[in-house]
Amino acid sequence: MERFFFTIICALGIAFSSMAYTIDMKDYGVRPDTGKDMAPKINLALNKIAEKYGKTDITLKFAPGVYNFYPEKALKKEYYISNHDQTNPKSLGIDLDGWINLTIEGNGAEFIFDGRMLPVALVNCNGCTMSDFSIDFSNPHISQITIESNTSDGIVFRPETWVKCKVDNKGRFIAYGRGWDINPPIGIAFDPHTKHLVFNTSDIRCPLDSVKALKDGTYFAPKWKDNRLAVGTKVALRSWERPAPGIFVSLCKDTKINNVKVHYAEGMGLLAQMSENISLDGFGVCLRGDSDPRFFSTQADATHFSGCKGVVDSRNGLYEGMMDDAINVHGTYLKIVASEGDDTLKGRYMHGQSYGFLWGEKGDTVQFIAPKTMEIIGESNVIASIAPADTPTIDGVREFKITFERPLSKEVLNTEGIGMENLTWSPEVIFSGNTIRNNRARGSLFSTPRPTLITNNIFDHTSGTAILLCGDCNGWYETGACRDVRIEGNTFINALTNRFQFTEGVISIYPEIPDLDNQKKYFHGGKEYPGIVIKRNKFRMFDMPLLFAKSVDGLQFYENEIIYNTDYPEFHPNRFTFKFLRTRNVQIENNTFSDPEKVSLDIE
């Protein structure tokens, strides 16, 4: 009888421990439309909820309305975030650390931030879902202005009404806000009617010193001379700073983000690192509709996935007005800086915006890359142990001491500057049904050896290349080679109206290879893999470069429709429809061109 009673108690205990709770955030003082600072309130509420209910199977329900967040009383934490400025600590809006099966129900909530803040951090969480809310800043660090006059004497411009600005005692135009000020060195120009980037302007140098404030609220910049900027042009004045993304996902598994919009962040819209299985559905880095007076969204990429694994699934999104790509998927090369014996290496993060976080774990498979030729050398190996070599913990780490299960080859041990690539932390990618438009730089970047499907997307005036397959162990140190890519059923509209890095064609396969002449292997593709297949897409284009490929083994381009227009003048220095540098197993067939006489091929 006692055993039976004990069994019932145990069963009830298990039932109670797995009970799900729905929490109305208003019950914890987190209410919309008050204008009060929700940063301390929401983190206090999260602590109370965790103490009372635990951190498992919780739904946090927000009422619709506006929630304001300010940095002064916000929770401060150190987070090292890939591809961002490693400035710490961060001021956090909503800090979600260590939750399991957490659901954030936004119900249309608008989270509005001020100063420099990291709006949402999801760290060490499993099975979490966030839905139906938006992120914005009341005073963005990008300053939008309108060109009022443009003469040989200089430019007169008018800041938008929300921009806080002044001329300092050195004569510099300064945009400022809560805890920050910027003398913007560069800008991006937008057509006021279409919101496309102005043709052939790229990054505009904006010398905003010796500036005079005029009585009518405009500013005269005598050193700023650029005859490409017509009266009425909108210019997004900006810096290169990127302190934090809108949403930060780190060390998480099975994350879903549905119908969430980021209207502005001073970094990426979403940055995910060292996380497994991430699903975006209806995610947006975008304006607030067609009537939004802003022409820009985020300071950098819309979405960025660094060192993730499992599946990155991004569907039905809208990405517009950002200052970089809609999506970038890659790992990070470590550079070998020392060896100990025949099985242990020290590897170093090389880029100033990518260090301080986990790179790999015991059991991960690593391969080795010669940076000058980007060739795989030696044999892949498996990590037996990995630990920070220059810091007591992972936070802030630049160097790792890595011991492998087997002795390393002499090629790896004796070759200077070898790169290490973690193959385990590389994801399969699905990028489907998205719209990318009116942004700076490129439409999308993919650098993963696992299957990548890019289908049914609209790339509309992406400014630079629409799709880039890259790989770089020399500058950005972003892995890796693409083995199985399918680009199918997409529509491309007037890409390449501007030139940026790696933008040699509407689709550009452009690994960074300093010594291509001495390369003996190929970087992308490989005869044992499907390679890169581009089929049944529609291209609407005004210029010549369609497909550029370098160091590829296995490339198919077939059943695509190419229609030429005269929307812009031809200007790109690449004058070939197809340009190939060191490629093999290339097939181009059954494509239709509105003007077959324009088709040209260059093979080197």
Tab-separated table of C-alpha atoms in Angstrom, residues 322-562:
chain	number	residue	atom	x	y	z
A	322	MET	CA	18.839	47.575	-44.637
A	323	MET	CA	22.445	48.607	-44.985
A	324	ASP	CA	23.617	45.094	-45.850
A	325	ASP	CA	22.339	41.688	-46.887
A	326	ALA	CA	18.963	40.056	-46.206
A	327	ILE	CA	20.630	36.856	-44.991
A	328	ASN	CA	24.211	35.710	-44.426
A	329	VAL	CA	24.944	32.115	-43.391
A	330	HIS	CA	28.513	31.117	-42.565
A	331	GLY	CA	30.932	29.697	-40.018
A	332	THR	CA	34.183	31.285	-38.847
A	333	TYR	CA	37.693	30.174	-39.721
A	334	LEU	CA	40.208	30.061	-36.904
A	335	LYS	CA	43.803	30.690	-37.907
A	336	ILE	CA	46.412	28.284	-36.572
A	337	VAL	CA	48.961	30.311	-34.596
A	338	ALA	CA	50.886	27.529	-32.792
A	339	SER	CA	51.146	23.764	-32.404
A	340	GLU	CA	52.028	21.459	-29.502
A	341	GLY	CA	53.157	17.983	-30.429
A	342	ASP	CA	51.424	16.318	-33.336
A	343	ASP	CA	47.798	16.527	-32.135
A	344	THR	CA	47.279	19.949	-30.508
A	345	LEU	CA	46.838	23.390	-32.061
A	346	LYS	CA	46.148	26.919	-30.989
A	347	GLY	CA	43.567	28.585	-33.200
A	348	ARG	CA	42.741	32.283	-33.176
A	349	TYR	CA	39.704	34.363	-34.106
A	350	MET	CA	41.077	36.889	-36.595
A	351	HIS	CA	38.359	39.474	-37.248
A	352	GLY	CA	37.788	42.264	-34.735
A	353	GLN	CA	34.015	41.812	-34.858
A	354	SER	CA	34.007	38.042	-34.476
A	355	TYR	CA	35.496	36.677	-31.277
A	356	GLY	CA	34.587	35.992	-27.678
A	357	PHE	CA	32.157	33.093	-28.132
A	358	LEU	CA	32.106	29.313	-28.466
A	359	TRP	CA	33.655	27.925	-31.656
A	360	GLY	CA	33.366	24.160	-31.226
A	361	GLU	CA	32.887	21.222	-28.910
A	362	LYS	CA	34.328	17.790	-28.269
A	363	GLY	CA	33.323	15.460	-31.108
A	364	ASP	CA	33.125	18.178	-33.798
A	365	THR	CA	34.719	17.497	-37.183
A	366	VAL	CA	37.299	20.043	-38.365
A	367	GLN	CA	38.925	20.474	-41.764
A	368	PHE	CA	41.935	22.590	-42.704
A	369	ILE	CA	42.226	25.266	-45.400
A	370	ALA	CA	45.274	26.860	-47.055
A	371	PRO	CA	44.237	30.545	-47.112
A	372	LYS	CA	46.153	31.616	-50.231
A	373	THR	CA	44.603	28.983	-52.489
A	374	MET	CA	41.554	28.125	-50.345
A	375	GLU	CA	42.285	24.425	-50.817
A	376	ILE	CA	41.568	21.704	-48.291
A	377	ILE	CA	44.831	20.296	-46.977
A	378	GLY	CA	45.516	17.170	-44.963
A	379	GLU	CA	42.662	15.098	-43.565
A	380	SER	CA	39.743	16.237	-41.448
A	381	ASN	CA	40.003	15.415	-37.753
A	382	VAL	CA	37.780	15.272	-34.667
A	383	ILE	CA	38.079	17.467	-31.582
A	384	ALA	CA	39.052	15.529	-28.451
A	385	SER	CA	39.118	18.636	-26.239
A	386	ILE	CA	38.836	22.401	-26.670
A	387	ALA	CA	39.367	25.197	-24.149
A	388	PRO	CA	40.093	28.927	-24.130
A	389	ALA	CA	43.810	29.586	-24.371
A	390	ASP	CA	43.893	33.292	-23.502
A	391	THR	CA	40.937	33.784	-21.139
A	392	PRO	CA	39.605	31.885	-18.110
A	393	THR	CA	36.175	31.446	-19.722
A	394	ILE	CA	34.662	31.502	-23.214
A	395	ASP	CA	33.499	35.116	-22.834
A	396	GLY	CA	35.991	37.323	-24.645
A	397	VAL	CA	38.095	34.419	-25.932
A	398	ARG	CA	40.312	34.973	-28.966
A	399	GLU	CA	42.400	31.787	-28.892
A	400	PHE	CA	41.505	28.149	-28.305
A	401	LYS	CA	43.716	25.211	-27.445
A	402	ILE	CA	42.356	22.273	-29.439
A	403	THR	CA	43.506	18.666	-29.091
A	404	PHE	CA	42.436	16.227	-31.809
A	405	GLU	CA	41.668	12.529	-31.672
A	406	ARG	CA	44.368	11.638	-34.210
A	407	PRO	CA	47.787	13.028	-35.073
A	408	LEU	CA	47.670	15.881	-37.565
A	409	SER	CA	49.282	15.660	-40.992
A	410	LYS	CA	52.616	17.368	-41.655
A	411	GLU	CA	50.883	19.635	-44.191
A	412	VAL	CA	48.756	21.108	-41.429
A	413	LEU	CA	51.560	21.373	-38.878
A	414	ASN	CA	54.147	22.867	-41.218
A	415	THR	CA	52.123	25.293	-43.337
A	416	GLU	CA	51.891	28.897	-42.174
A	417	GLY	CA	48.551	30.518	-41.379
A	418	ILE	CA	46.307	27.511	-41.978
A	419	GLY	CA	42.589	28.006	-41.371
A	420	MET	CA	40.391	25.642	-39.368
A	421	GLU	CA	36.759	25.112	-40.324
A	422	ASN	CA	34.208	23.467	-38.038
A	423	LEU	CA	32.112	21.287	-40.350
A	424	THR	CA	29.757	20.148	-37.578
A	425	TRP	CA	28.511	23.669	-36.943
A	426	SER	CA	27.269	24.282	-40.485
A	427	PRO	CA	23.550	24.277	-41.285
A	428	GLU	CA	21.209	23.176	-44.015
A	429	VAL	CA	19.393	26.269	-45.342
A	430	ILE	CA	15.936	26.892	-46.752
A	431	PHE	CA	15.321	30.444	-47.966
A	432	SER	CA	11.868	30.530	-49.525
A	433	GLY	CA	9.080	32.952	-50.389
A	434	ASN	CA	10.924	36.059	-49.227
A	435	THR	CA	11.004	39.551	-50.722
A	436	ILE	CA	14.301	41.443	-50.675
A	437	ARG	CA	14.279	44.999	-51.979
A	438	ASN	CA	15.835	48.449	-51.895
A	439	ASN	CA	18.823	47.558	-49.747
A	440	ARG	CA	22.519	48.315	-49.754
A	441	ALA	CA	25.237	45.782	-50.697
A	442	ARG	CA	23.812	42.363	-51.644
A	443	GLY	CA	20.628	40.338	-51.405
A	444	SER	CA	21.819	37.114	-49.777
A	445	LEU	CA	25.029	35.257	-48.850
A	446	PHE	CA	25.394	31.535	-48.335
A	447	SER	CA	28.560	29.757	-47.210
A	448	THR	CA	27.719	26.271	-45.987
A	449	PRO	CA	28.612	22.807	-47.294
A	450	ARG	CA	25.161	21.437	-46.464
A	451	PRO	CA	22.123	21.505	-48.794
A	452	THR	CA	20.917	25.037	-49.523
A	453	LEU	CA	17.583	25.754	-51.207
A	454	ILE	CA	16.865	29.289	-52.454
A	455	THR	CA	13.424	29.228	-54.008
A	456	ASN	CA	10.420	31.408	-54.908
A	457	ASN	CA	11.998	34.622	-53.639
A	458	ILE	CA	11.759	38.089	-55.172
A	459	PHE	CA	15.040	40.009	-55.368
A	460	ASP	CA	13.905	43.513	-56.305
A	461	HIS	CA	16.579	46.210	-56.720
A	462	THR	CA	19.018	44.605	-54.288
A	463	SER	CA	21.539	47.264	-55.376
A	464	GLY	CA	24.433	44.804	-55.604
A	465	THR	CA	24.553	41.083	-56.337
A	466	ALA	CA	21.302	39.290	-55.531
A	467	ILE	CA	22.887	35.982	-54.459
A	468	LEU	CA	26.498	35.566	-53.381
A	469	LEU	CA	28.264	32.294	-52.632
A	470	CYS	CA	31.452	33.338	-50.933
A	471	GLY	CA	34.139	31.935	-48.599
A	472	ASP	CA	37.038	33.914	-47.169
A	473	CYS	CA	39.955	32.865	-44.962
A	474	ASN	CA	41.810	36.150	-45.443
A	475	GLY	CA	39.618	39.100	-44.452
A	476	TRP	CA	36.212	38.328	-42.933
A	477	TYR	CA	37.290	34.721	-42.156
A	478	GLU	CA	33.825	33.423	-43.023
A	479	THR	CA	33.542	29.750	-44.012
A	480	GLY	CA	32.912	27.808	-46.167
A	481	ALA	CA	32.537	26.044	-49.524
A	482	CYS	CA	29.087	25.355	-51.014
A	483	ARG	CA	28.547	21.756	-52.133
A	484	ASP	CA	24.824	21.499	-52.811
A	485	VAL	CA	22.954	24.680	-53.774
A	486	ARG	CA	19.669	24.883	-55.653
A	487	ILE	CA	18.496	28.292	-56.878
A	488	GLU	CA	15.068	27.754	-58.399
A	489	GLY	CA	11.893	29.671	-59.187
A	490	ASN	CA	13.152	33.086	-58.071
A	491	THR	CA	12.532	36.470	-59.699
A	492	PHE	CA	15.386	38.942	-60.035
A	493	ILE	CA	14.551	42.569	-60.841
A	494	ASN	CA	17.323	45.051	-61.698
A	495	ALA	CA	20.112	43.889	-59.431
A	496	LEU	CA	23.516	45.545	-59.797
A	497	THR	CA	22.449	49.176	-59.871
A	498	ASN	CA	25.448	49.827	-57.612
A	499	ARG	CA	28.821	48.213	-56.981
A	500	PHE	CA	29.925	46.738	-53.687
A	501	GLN	CA	32.325	43.990	-52.609
A	502	PHE	CA	31.905	40.676	-54.524
A	503	THR	CA	29.226	42.093	-56.876
A	504	GLU	CA	30.365	40.762	-60.259
A	505	GLY	CA	27.032	39.393	-61.489
A	506	VAL	CA	23.373	39.111	-60.547
A	507	ILE	CA	24.472	35.772	-59.109
A	508	SER	CA	28.093	35.931	-57.992
A	509	ILE	CA	30.098	32.877	-56.928
A	510	TYR	CA	33.089	34.664	-55.529
A	511	PRO	CA	35.351	33.023	-52.950
A	512	GLU	CA	38.273	35.189	-51.872
A	513	ILE	CA	41.340	33.396	-53.306
A	514	PRO	CA	44.586	35.450	-53.287
A	515	ASP	CA	46.558	32.903	-55.316
A	516	LEU	CA	44.107	31.506	-57.841
A	517	ASP	CA	46.889	30.787	-60.359
A	518	ASN	CA	48.445	28.172	-58.089
A	519	GLN	CA	45.188	26.580	-56.975
A	520	LYS	CA	44.985	22.924	-58.036
A	521	LYS	CA	41.657	21.941	-56.465
A	522	TYR	CA	38.331	23.765	-56.602
A	523	PHE	CA	36.634	25.611	-53.752
A	524	HIS	CA	32.892	25.331	-54.443
A	525	GLY	CA	31.153	22.185	-55.657
A	526	GLY	CA	33.074	18.957	-56.154
A	527	LYS	CA	32.416	15.998	-58.429
A	528	GLU	CA	31.002	13.891	-55.578
A	529	TYR	CA	28.390	16.571	-54.788
A	530	PRO	CA	25.331	17.962	-56.646
A	531	GLY	CA	27.132	21.292	-57.075
A	532	ILE	CA	25.315	24.540	-57.863
A	533	VAL	CA	22.096	24.334	-59.861
A	534	ILE	CA	20.380	27.504	-61.126
A	535	LYS	CA	17.139	26.699	-62.912
A	536	ARG	CA	13.721	28.076	-63.869
A	537	ASN	CA	14.371	31.603	-62.583
A	538	LYS	CA	13.268	34.889	-64.125
A	539	PHE	CA	15.838	37.638	-64.590
A	540	ARG	CA	14.816	41.222	-65.416
A	541	MET	CA	18.051	43.093	-66.051
A	542	PHE	CA	19.401	46.225	-67.728
A	543	ASP	CA	23.128	45.402	-67.863
A	544	MET	CA	25.371	42.554	-69.014
A	545	PRO	CA	26.664	40.561	-65.981
A	546	LEU	CA	24.347	37.684	-65.147
A	547	LEU	CA	26.451	34.870	-63.685
A	548	PHE	CA	29.991	35.169	-62.359
A	549	ALA	CA	31.774	32.067	-61.033
A	550	LYS	CA	35.253	31.431	-59.679
A	551	SER	CA	36.789	28.114	-58.567
A	552	VAL	CA	33.729	25.942	-59.077
A	553	ASP	CA	33.492	22.262	-59.957
A	554	GLY	CA	29.886	21.586	-60.955
A	555	LEU	CA	27.606	24.396	-62.138
A	556	GLN	CA	24.328	24.150	-64.067
A	557	PHE	CA	22.338	27.078	-65.482
A	558	TYR	CA	19.250	25.992	-67.386
A	559	GLU	CA	15.614	26.783	-68.225
A	560	ASN	CA	15.962	30.372	-67.028
A	561	GLU	CA	14.226	33.362	-68.623
A	562	ILE	CA	16.238	36.546	-69.160
